[in-house]
């Protein structure tokens, strides 16, 4: 834990400084707050402010170890006086308090003084009485006394004297940190991590800094109140553990027992684990509660903060903990407690061969598998260790272990556990399917395909709906579209579909299959059905098919109903976390990231991509790392400086490509396009857009067209724009029609066909509205502003720029805000006061014919335009030339630059 900047205490510091201003103001200053809240840091910041006001600062700290020593605080005060040059030999160190207080008062009156006593709750009784004497007999009008103590622990004698003397006091409470305080304290930490730290620390700076030194997983343990993990956390040991180590033996033993038992330990449990009689347990609880280390409420004993529990747990030796867990398990077994409560202690009790404990652990593992698969995996592993040796290992135990490991996201370990069961035997079908999912998660497609092929040859059993569902998922992921569709059709024709969870999942998969096959109207109808089916599922039903939710999310993304898909994904994330379905989280967050970016929520999209990356790395889901990383590259293009985009691009470009074809294409096209725009790839080496049809093909063609257009390859750009428009018209999806229209508008603008560009950009904004894509719509509006500016309609251009910039700013797309500002500056530069107007080549042709007196119909006939288009051109010409009629056109044309310059 490192020293950080002084933040978050400006108001409290100002209140204390104000009390130092006038001798007539408050002179007894009281600072209280919980342990670690920053009281000492506040006093350290006050000292120089007091010195600037001419006060001599004498600061001492009461210490718990010295509390039994009479006058230890006053002795420290005398030493500070001597350090300041005072001769304190006349102060009697023993005897009656009155002469001691009188002499001390005399020395404190000699110079304007601020006496600071930190941690006053540890002050010995004699020192407290001496300080009370100074309150009754203030040394001088310029004397100030400041006491700092933990909330609710001001020495009683001092409280009584303040009440009796009515001394002028100022109380300052030091509150927990706010979000802004944490941001100032940890400026280089991501916003998402700061939020986690603030929640886990409850705003306490000490806990905050201790947590900041811990890995993310241990932060989450602190938030969730899980069993503390072992590790080398020096900051924790140096602070909280050191304080707990100073407790009297009885209190320290009870703190260890409470940490081991958890919040719902009762007195009998504490007595058993600590091996203390009831009267000593209750006395120790009272003392720990007085110190603020634990809270006793109703039937629970909780620590003041999870980190205190962690420190108490680490204070106990491993051997003591194992024996204490055995004692707790014995008590719970005698009570007939629920198996999960018993298993928690059996797991950690260093069991040898114990058939009874093995059966209890196995039962508990089966019971918690739906809600806590990671815990289930630990308990079934412990049960297998405790089982008697020399007997065949029950295959159902290994299957349970493999399933639990897979559900908790440990794909490699799950595959290892399931390996023996993939040979002929009673559980082979289920083992093959689970193993195939493991291999898919680990990116080993060929092995997954081989396992599926073996499973497909086995006879199916009644009630195999989940099995068929799993096969369909894996077939569709591997682009075996026909096989997956046939399997789903068969599933809908069977009785298995009566299960609401199976029906909802199968409908979502059928929807995604229809999207993949470009049967868009069918897909829309299936999405509506899947949306309703998942709405009807309770959390227990959703838990069983949560891994199918990405299919519904992708369908919503492709069908431009991403907001509805996102609502299901968000719920799926909550259910996955609640029930320990960690294996599904990486893909859920990936789909969320893509939906959020499409909705223009750039910061949230980046956070979701970061979560997906963390989880994919944690659980070995290698294909998702570059896929989520590609999304982050595109989001950073909107919101981050070039160096951040380049850093992310380099990371993604250096990763192995995903095995899944669609994911691989997304990654490769992103790496190529962004690399060219960053100037780190040769634009002449092009990655061709594949010929495989897909719901995003118009967007892919449009992006490629824009890229080659920036390289001045207009011929290729025109061909790609045409292909994009044809593909979009076939799909009829607003997002794809918008992408094609925007691509057409960009091409026409580059070739100075402003009429066609205007029509295309208006069509794009309309379709982006329908697709619920605000940032992309604003990008189209930005182009529309440039079109208006080139035509000389600066008022319209300004309005359009203002609207686009407002959308960009709301979305957090700071790079697009900067781009809009650059466009506005260029427009302003081209509209210098007194400067000549600029006509497009077509407008000049119309203007010259009008100046020679040709009517609109004749101009239209000569230029192969419609009369309405000629009228529009003339309106813009008159506006640019600041004219009210045709009469002045000829004169104004003479002031303009010659055509082609």
PDB file of N, CA and C in Angstrom, residues 450-515:
ATOM      1  N   UNK A 450     -15.308 -34.198 -33.518  1.00  0.00           N
ATOM      2  CA  UNK A 450     -15.145 -35.645 -33.390  1.00  0.00           C
ATOM      3  C   UNK A 450     -15.984 -36.197 -32.243  1.00  0.00           C
ATOM      4  N   UNK A 451     -16.022 -35.490 -31.149  1.00  0.00           N
ATOM      5  CA  UNK A 451     -16.824 -35.930 -30.011  1.00  0.00           C
ATOM      6  C   UNK A 451     -18.310 -35.917 -30.358  1.00  0.00           C
ATOM      7  N   UNK A 452     -18.744 -34.896 -31.091  1.00  0.00           N
ATOM      8  CA  UNK A 452     -20.143 -34.821 -31.494  1.00  0.00           C
ATOM      9  C   UNK A 452     -20.503 -35.968 -32.446  1.00  0.00           C
ATOM     10  N   UNK A 453     -19.568 -36.261 -33.335  1.00  0.00           N
ATOM     11  CA  UNK A 453     -19.825 -37.366 -34.264  1.00  0.00           C
ATOM     12  C   UNK A 453     -20.019 -38.675 -33.499  1.00  0.00           C
ATOM     13  N   UNK A 454     -19.214 -38.879 -32.465  1.00  0.00           N
ATOM     14  CA  UNK A 454     -19.366 -40.093 -31.656  1.00  0.00           C
ATOM     15  C   UNK A 454     -20.695 -40.085 -30.917  1.00  0.00           C
ATOM     16  N   UNK A 455     -21.100 -38.902 -30.404  1.00  0.00           N
ATOM     17  CA  UNK A 455     -22.365 -38.809 -29.681  1.00  0.00           C
ATOM     18  C   UNK A 455     -23.547 -39.062 -30.597  1.00  0.00           C
ATOM     19  N   UNK A 456     -23.448 -38.589 -31.841  1.00  0.00           N
ATOM     20  CA  UNK A 456     -24.570 -38.728 -32.770  1.00  0.00           C
ATOM     21  C   UNK A 456     -24.848 -40.186 -33.111  1.00  0.00           C
ATOM     22  N   UNK A 457     -23.867 -41.065 -32.946  1.00  0.00           N
ATOM     23  CA  UNK A 457     -24.043 -42.476 -33.270  1.00  0.00           C
ATOM     24  C   UNK A 457     -24.667 -43.274 -32.130  1.00  0.00           C
ATOM     25  N   UNK A 458     -24.768 -42.664 -30.933  1.00  0.00           N
ATOM     26  CA  UNK A 458     -25.301 -43.393 -29.778  1.00  0.00           C
ATOM     27  C   UNK A 458     -26.824 -43.335 -29.783  1.00  0.00           C
ATOM     28  N   UNK A 459     -27.484 -44.363 -29.263  1.00  0.00           N
ATOM     29  CA  UNK A 459     -28.958 -44.313 -29.166  1.00  0.00           C
ATOM     30  C   UNK A 459     -29.381 -43.224 -28.167  1.00  0.00           C
ATOM     31  N   UNK A 460     -30.417 -42.480 -28.549  1.00  0.00           N
ATOM     32  CA  UNK A 460     -30.893 -41.397 -27.694  1.00  0.00           C
ATOM     33  C   UNK A 460     -31.873 -41.942 -26.662  1.00  0.00           C
ATOM     34  N   UNK A 461     -31.974 -41.253 -25.567  1.00  0.00           N
ATOM     35  CA  UNK A 461     -32.796 -41.689 -24.446  1.00  0.00           C
ATOM     36  C   UNK A 461     -34.025 -40.797 -24.320  1.00  0.00           C
ATOM     37  N   UNK A 462     -35.095 -41.282 -23.668  1.00  0.00           N
ATOM     38  CA  UNK A 462     -36.257 -40.417 -23.449  1.00  0.00           C
ATOM     39  C   UNK A 462     -35.858 -39.181 -22.634  1.00  0.00           C
ATOM     40  N   UNK A 463     -36.542 -38.087 -22.921  1.00  0.00           N
ATOM     41  CA  UNK A 463     -36.265 -36.851 -22.190  1.00  0.00           C
ATOM     42  C   UNK A 463     -34.920 -36.255 -22.530  1.00  0.00           C
ATOM     43  N   UNK A 464     -34.501 -36.430 -23.793  1.00  0.00           N
ATOM     44  CA  UNK A 464     -33.167 -35.952 -24.168  1.00  0.00           C
ATOM     45  C   UNK A 464     -33.214 -34.550 -24.783  1.00  0.00           C
ATOM     46  N   UNK A 465     -34.238 -33.749 -24.436  1.00  0.00           N
ATOM     47  CA  UNK A 465     -34.335 -32.403 -24.978  1.00  0.00           C
ATOM     48  C   UNK A 465     -33.077 -31.573 -24.778  1.00  0.00           C
ATOM     49  N   UNK A 466     -32.543 -31.477 -23.553  1.00  0.00           N
ATOM     50  CA  UNK A 466     -31.305 -30.720 -23.358  1.00  0.00           C
ATOM     51  C   UNK A 466     -30.141 -31.254 -24.178  1.00  0.00           C
ATOM     52  N   UNK A 467     -30.099 -32.587 -24.368  1.00  0.00           N
ATOM     53  CA  UNK A 467     -29.028 -33.174 -25.173  1.00  0.00           C
ATOM     54  C   UNK A 467     -29.141 -32.689 -26.615  1.00  0.00           C
ATOM     55  N   UNK A 468     -30.355 -32.761 -27.172  1.00  0.00           N
ATOM     56  CA  UNK A 468     -30.568 -32.316 -28.549  1.00  0.00           C
ATOM     57  C   UNK A 468     -30.295 -30.814 -28.684  1.00  0.00           C
ATOM     58  N   UNK A 469     -30.657 -30.078 -27.686  1.00  0.00           N
ATOM     59  CA  UNK A 469     -30.404 -28.639 -27.698  1.00  0.00           C
ATOM     60  C   UNK A 469     -28.906 -28.363 -27.753  1.00  0.00           C
ATOM     61  N   UNK A 470     -28.156 -29.110 -26.960  1.00  0.00           N
ATOM     62  CA  UNK A 470     -26.705 -28.912 -26.938  1.00  0.00           C
ATOM     63  C   UNK A 470     -26.094 -29.267 -28.289  1.00  0.00           C
ATOM     64  N   UNK A 471     -26.553 -30.342 -28.889  1.00  0.00           N
ATOM     65  CA  UNK A 471     -26.055 -30.719 -30.213  1.00  0.00           C
ATOM     66  C   UNK A 471     -26.364 -29.634 -31.238  1.00  0.00           C
ATOM     67  N   UNK A 472     -27.559 -29.063 -31.178  1.00  0.00           N
ATOM     68  CA  UNK A 472     -27.930 -28.013 -32.131  1.00  0.00           C
ATOM     69  C   UNK A 472     -27.056 -26.775 -31.961  1.00  0.00           C
ATOM     70  N   UNK A 473     -26.774 -26.426 -30.712  1.00  0.00           N
ATOM     71  CA  UNK A 473     -25.903 -25.263 -30.460  1.00  0.00           C
ATOM     72  C   UNK A 473     -24.549 -25.477 -31.104  1.00  0.00           C
ATOM     73  N   UNK A 474     -23.961 -26.620 -30.839  1.00  0.00           N
ATOM     74  CA  UNK A 474     -22.618 -26.876 -31.331  1.00  0.00           C
ATOM     75  C   UNK A 474     -22.597 -26.990 -32.859  1.00  0.00           C
ATOM     76  N   UNK A 475     -23.643 -27.582 -33.450  1.00  0.00           N
ATOM     77  CA  UNK A 475     -23.704 -27.683 -34.910  1.00  0.00           C
ATOM     78  C   UNK A 475     -23.812 -26.308 -35.550  1.00  0.00           C
ATOM     79  N   UNK A 476     -24.633 -25.441 -34.981  1.00  0.00           N
ATOM     80  CA  UNK A 476     -24.797 -24.110 -35.559  1.00  0.00           C
ATOM     81  C   UNK A 476     -23.540 -23.268 -35.377  1.00  0.00           C
ATOM     82  N   UNK A 477     -22.876 -23.415 -34.243  1.00  0.00           N
ATOM     83  CA  UNK A 477     -21.636 -22.679 -34.035  1.00  0.00           C
ATOM     84  C   UNK A 477     -20.563 -23.116 -35.027  1.00  0.00           C
ATOM     85  N   UNK A 478     -20.653 -24.371 -35.448  1.00  0.00           N
ATOM     86  CA  UNK A 478     -19.656 -24.893 -36.375  1.00  0.00           C
ATOM     87  C   UNK A 478     -20.126 -24.762 -37.826  1.00  0.00           C
ATOM     88  N   UNK A 479     -21.161 -23.927 -38.062  1.00  0.00           N
ATOM     89  CA  UNK A 479     -21.690 -23.653 -39.398  1.00  0.00           C
ATOM     90  C   UNK A 479     -22.276 -24.890 -40.071  1.00  0.00           C
ATOM     91  N   UNK A 480     -22.700 -25.859 -39.287  1.00  0.00           N
ATOM     92  CA  UNK A 480     -23.451 -26.986 -39.839  1.00  0.00           C
ATOM     93  C   UNK A 480     -24.931 -26.600 -39.796  1.00  0.00           C
ATOM     94  N   UNK A 481     -25.289 -25.589 -40.626  1.00  0.00           N
ATOM     95  CA  UNK A 481     -26.607 -24.961 -40.534  1.00  0.00           C
ATOM     96  C   UNK A 481     -27.735 -25.937 -40.832  1.00  0.00           C
ATOM     97  N   UNK A 482     -27.579 -26.730 -41.869  1.00  0.00           N
ATOM     98  CA  UNK A 482     -28.644 -27.662 -42.238  1.00  0.00           C
ATOM     99  C   UNK A 482     -28.874 -28.688 -41.138  1.00  0.00           C
ATOM    100  N   UNK A 483     -27.769 -29.211 -40.581  1.00  0.00           N
ATOM    101  CA  UNK A 483     -27.892 -30.197 -39.508  1.00  0.00           C
ATOM    102  C   UNK A 483     -28.560 -29.587 -38.278  1.00  0.00           C
ATOM    103  N   UNK A 484     -28.147 -28.382 -37.927  1.00  0.00           N
ATOM    104  CA  UNK A 484     -28.729 -27.719 -36.764  1.00  0.00           C
ATOM    105  C   UNK A 484     -30.201 -27.439 -36.956  1.00  0.00           C
ATOM    106  N   UNK A 485     -30.576 -26.988 -38.156  1.00  0.00           N
ATOM    107  CA  UNK A 485     -31.983 -26.691 -38.424  1.00  0.00           C
ATOM    108  C   UNK A 485     -32.829 -27.957 -38.355  1.00  0.00           C
ATOM    109  N   UNK A 486     -32.331 -29.029 -38.929  1.00  0.00           N
ATOM    110  CA  UNK A 486     -33.072 -30.294 -38.890  1.00  0.00           C
ATOM    111  C   UNK A 486     -33.238 -30.784 -37.456  1.00  0.00           C
ATOM    112  N   UNK A 487     -32.196 -30.650 -36.659  1.00  0.00           N
ATOM    113  CA  UNK A 487     -32.275 -31.103 -35.269  1.00  0.00           C
ATOM    114  C   UNK A 487     -33.295 -30.281 -34.481  1.00  0.00           C
ATOM    115  N   UNK A 488     -33.314 -28.970 -34.724  1.00  0.00           N
ATOM    116  CA  UNK A 488     -34.283 -28.115 -34.034  1.00  0.00           C
ATOM    117  C   UNK A 488     -35.709 -28.436 -34.472  1.00  0.00           C
ATOM    118  N   UNK A 489     -35.905 -28.692 -35.769  1.00  0.00           N
ATOM    119  CA  UNK A 489     -37.239 -29.069 -36.240  1.00  0.00           C
ATOM    120  C   UNK A 489     -37.701 -30.350 -35.554  1.00  0.00           C
ATOM    121  N   UNK A 490     -36.780 -31.305 -35.429  1.00  0.00           N
ATOM    122  CA  UNK A 490     -37.133 -32.557 -34.748  1.00  0.00           C
ATOM    123  C   UNK A 490     -37.430 -32.318 -33.278  1.00  0.00           C
ATOM    124  N   UNK A 491     -36.689 -31.416 -32.680  1.00  0.00           N
ATOM    125  CA  UNK A 491     -36.905 -31.110 -31.270  1.00  0.00           C
ATOM    126  C   UNK A 491     -38.287 -30.492 -31.059  1.00  0.00           C
ATOM    127  N   UNK A 492     -38.698 -29.606 -31.971  1.00  0.00           N
ATOM    128  CA  UNK A 492     -40.018 -28.992 -31.846  1.00  0.00           C
ATOM    129  C   UNK A 492     -41.138 -30.003 -32.086  1.00  0.00           C
ATOM    130  N   UNK A 493     -40.830 -31.085 -32.795  1.00  0.00           N
ATOM    131  CA  UNK A 493     -41.839 -32.121 -33.033  1.00  0.00           C
ATOM    132  C   UNK A 493     -41.900 -33.139 -31.910  1.00  0.00           C
ATOM    133  N   UNK A 494     -41.027 -33.009 -30.904  1.00  0.00           N
ATOM    134  CA  UNK A 494     -40.967 -33.989 -29.821  1.00  0.00           C
ATOM    135  C   UNK A 494     -41.635 -33.431 -28.564  1.00  0.00           C
ATOM    136  N   UNK A 495     -41.783 -34.319 -27.569  1.00  0.00           N
ATOM    137  CA  UNK A 495     -42.380 -33.896 -26.307  1.00  0.00           C
ATOM    138  C   UNK A 495     -41.437 -33.033 -25.479  1.00  0.00           C
ATOM    139  N   UNK A 496     -40.144 -33.084 -25.806  1.00  0.00           N
ATOM    140  CA  UNK A 496     -39.167 -32.337 -25.007  1.00  0.00           C
ATOM    141  C   UNK A 496     -39.444 -30.842 -25.022  1.00  0.00           C
ATOM    142  N   UNK A 497     -40.073 -30.340 -26.098  1.00  0.00           N
ATOM    143  CA  UNK A 497     -40.279 -28.907 -26.232  1.00  0.00           C
ATOM    144  C   UNK A 497     -41.347 -28.386 -25.270  1.00  0.00           C
ATOM    145  N   UNK A 498     -42.024 -29.282 -24.574  1.00  0.00           N
ATOM    146  CA  UNK A 498     -42.990 -28.828 -23.569  1.00  0.00           C
ATOM    147  C   UNK A 498     -42.298 -28.205 -22.366  1.00  0.00           C
ATOM    148  N   UNK A 499     -41.019 -28.502 -22.190  1.00  0.00           N
ATOM    149  CA  UNK A 499     -40.246 -27.845 -21.129  1.00  0.00           C
ATOM    150  C   UNK A 499     -40.044 -26.384 -21.539  1.00  0.00           C
ATOM    151  N   UNK A 500     -40.516 -25.415 -20.721  1.00  0.00           N
ATOM    152  CA  UNK A 500     -40.442 -24.000 -21.134  1.00  0.00           C
ATOM    153  C   UNK A 500     -39.020 -23.527 -21.437  1.00  0.00           C
ATOM    154  N   UNK A 501     -38.036 -23.989 -20.651  1.00  0.00           N
ATOM    155  CA  UNK A 501     -36.662 -23.550 -20.877  1.00  0.00           C
ATOM    156  C   UNK A 501     -36.129 -24.098 -22.191  1.00  0.00           C
ATOM    157  N   UNK A 502     -36.404 -25.376 -22.467  1.00  0.00           N
ATOM    158  CA  UNK A 502     -35.963 -25.973 -23.727  1.00  0.00           C
ATOM    159  C   UNK A 502     -36.643 -25.271 -24.899  1.00  0.00           C
ATOM    160  N   UNK A 503     -37.936 -24.984 -24.774  1.00  0.00           N
ATOM    161  CA  UNK A 503     -38.672 -24.326 -25.866  1.00  0.00           C
ATOM    162  C   UNK A 503     -38.119 -22.921 -26.137  1.00  0.00           C
ATOM    163  N   UNK A 504     -37.847 -22.162 -25.069  1.00  0.00           N
ATOM    164  CA  UNK A 504     -37.304 -20.820 -25.250  1.00  0.00           C
ATOM    165  C   UNK A 504     -35.940 -20.866 -25.931  1.00  0.00           C
ATOM    166  N   UNK A 505     -35.090 -21.784 -25.465  1.00  0.00           N
ATOM    167  CA  UNK A 505     -33.750 -21.887 -26.038  1.00  0.00           C
ATOM    168  C   UNK A 505     -33.805 -22.324 -27.494  1.00  0.00           C
ATOM    169  N   UNK A 506     -34.641 -23.312 -27.789  1.00  0.00           N
ATOM    170  CA  UNK A 506     -34.749 -23.801 -29.162  1.00  0.00           C
ATOM    171  C   UNK A 506     -35.288 -22.718 -30.095  1.00  0.00           C
ATOM    172  N   UNK A 507     -36.225 -21.913 -29.605  1.00  0.00           N
ATOM    173  CA  UNK A 507     -36.768 -20.822 -30.424  1.00  0.00           C
ATOM    174  C   UNK A 507     -35.695 -19.781 -30.718  1.00  0.00           C
ATOM    175  N   UNK A 508     -34.875 -19.466 -29.724  1.00  0.00           N
ATOM    176  CA  UNK A 508     -33.785 -18.505 -29.941  1.00  0.00           C
ATOM    177  C   UNK A 508     -32.799 -19.035 -30.969  1.00  0.00           C
ATOM    178  N   UNK A 509     -32.487 -20.320 -30.892  1.00  0.00           N
ATOM    179  CA  UNK A 509     -31.552 -20.899 -31.861  1.00  0.00           C
ATOM    180  C   UNK A 509     -32.154 -20.932 -33.257  1.00  0.00           C
ATOM    181  N   UNK A 510     -33.449 -21.230 -33.335  1.00  0.00           N
ATOM    182  CA  UNK A 510     -34.089 -21.244 -34.648  1.00  0.00           C
ATOM    183  C   UNK A 510     -34.116 -19.836 -35.242  1.00  0.00           C
ATOM    184  N   UNK A 511     -34.276 -18.845 -34.395  1.00  0.00           N
ATOM    185  CA  UNK A 511     -34.239 -17.451 -34.849  1.00  0.00           C
ATOM    186  C   UNK A 511     -32.869 -17.119 -35.440  1.00  0.00           C
ATOM    187  N   UNK A 512     -31.814 -17.474 -34.707  1.00  0.00           N
ATOM    188  CA  UNK A 512     -30.473 -17.175 -35.203  1.00  0.00           C
ATOM    189  C   UNK A 512     -30.177 -17.947 -36.484  1.00  0.00           C
ATOM    190  N   UNK A 513     -30.686 -19.173 -36.571  1.00  0.00           N
ATOM    191  CA  UNK A 513     -30.503 -19.940 -37.795  1.00  0.00           C
ATOM    192  C   UNK A 513     -31.174 -19.261 -38.985  1.00  0.00           C
ATOM    193  N   UNK A 514     -32.383 -18.719 -38.761  1.00  0.00           N
ATOM    194  CA  UNK A 514     -33.074 -18.013 -39.847  1.00  0.00           C
ATOM    195  C   UNK A 514     -32.308 -16.760 -40.256  1.00  0.00           C
ATOM    196  N   UNK A 515     -31.709 -16.065 -39.286  1.00  0.00           N
ATOM    197  CA  UNK A 515     -30.893 -14.896 -39.616  1.00  0.00           C
ATOM    198  C   UNK A 515     -29.697 -15.310 -40.459  1.00  0.00           C
TER     199      UNK A 515
END
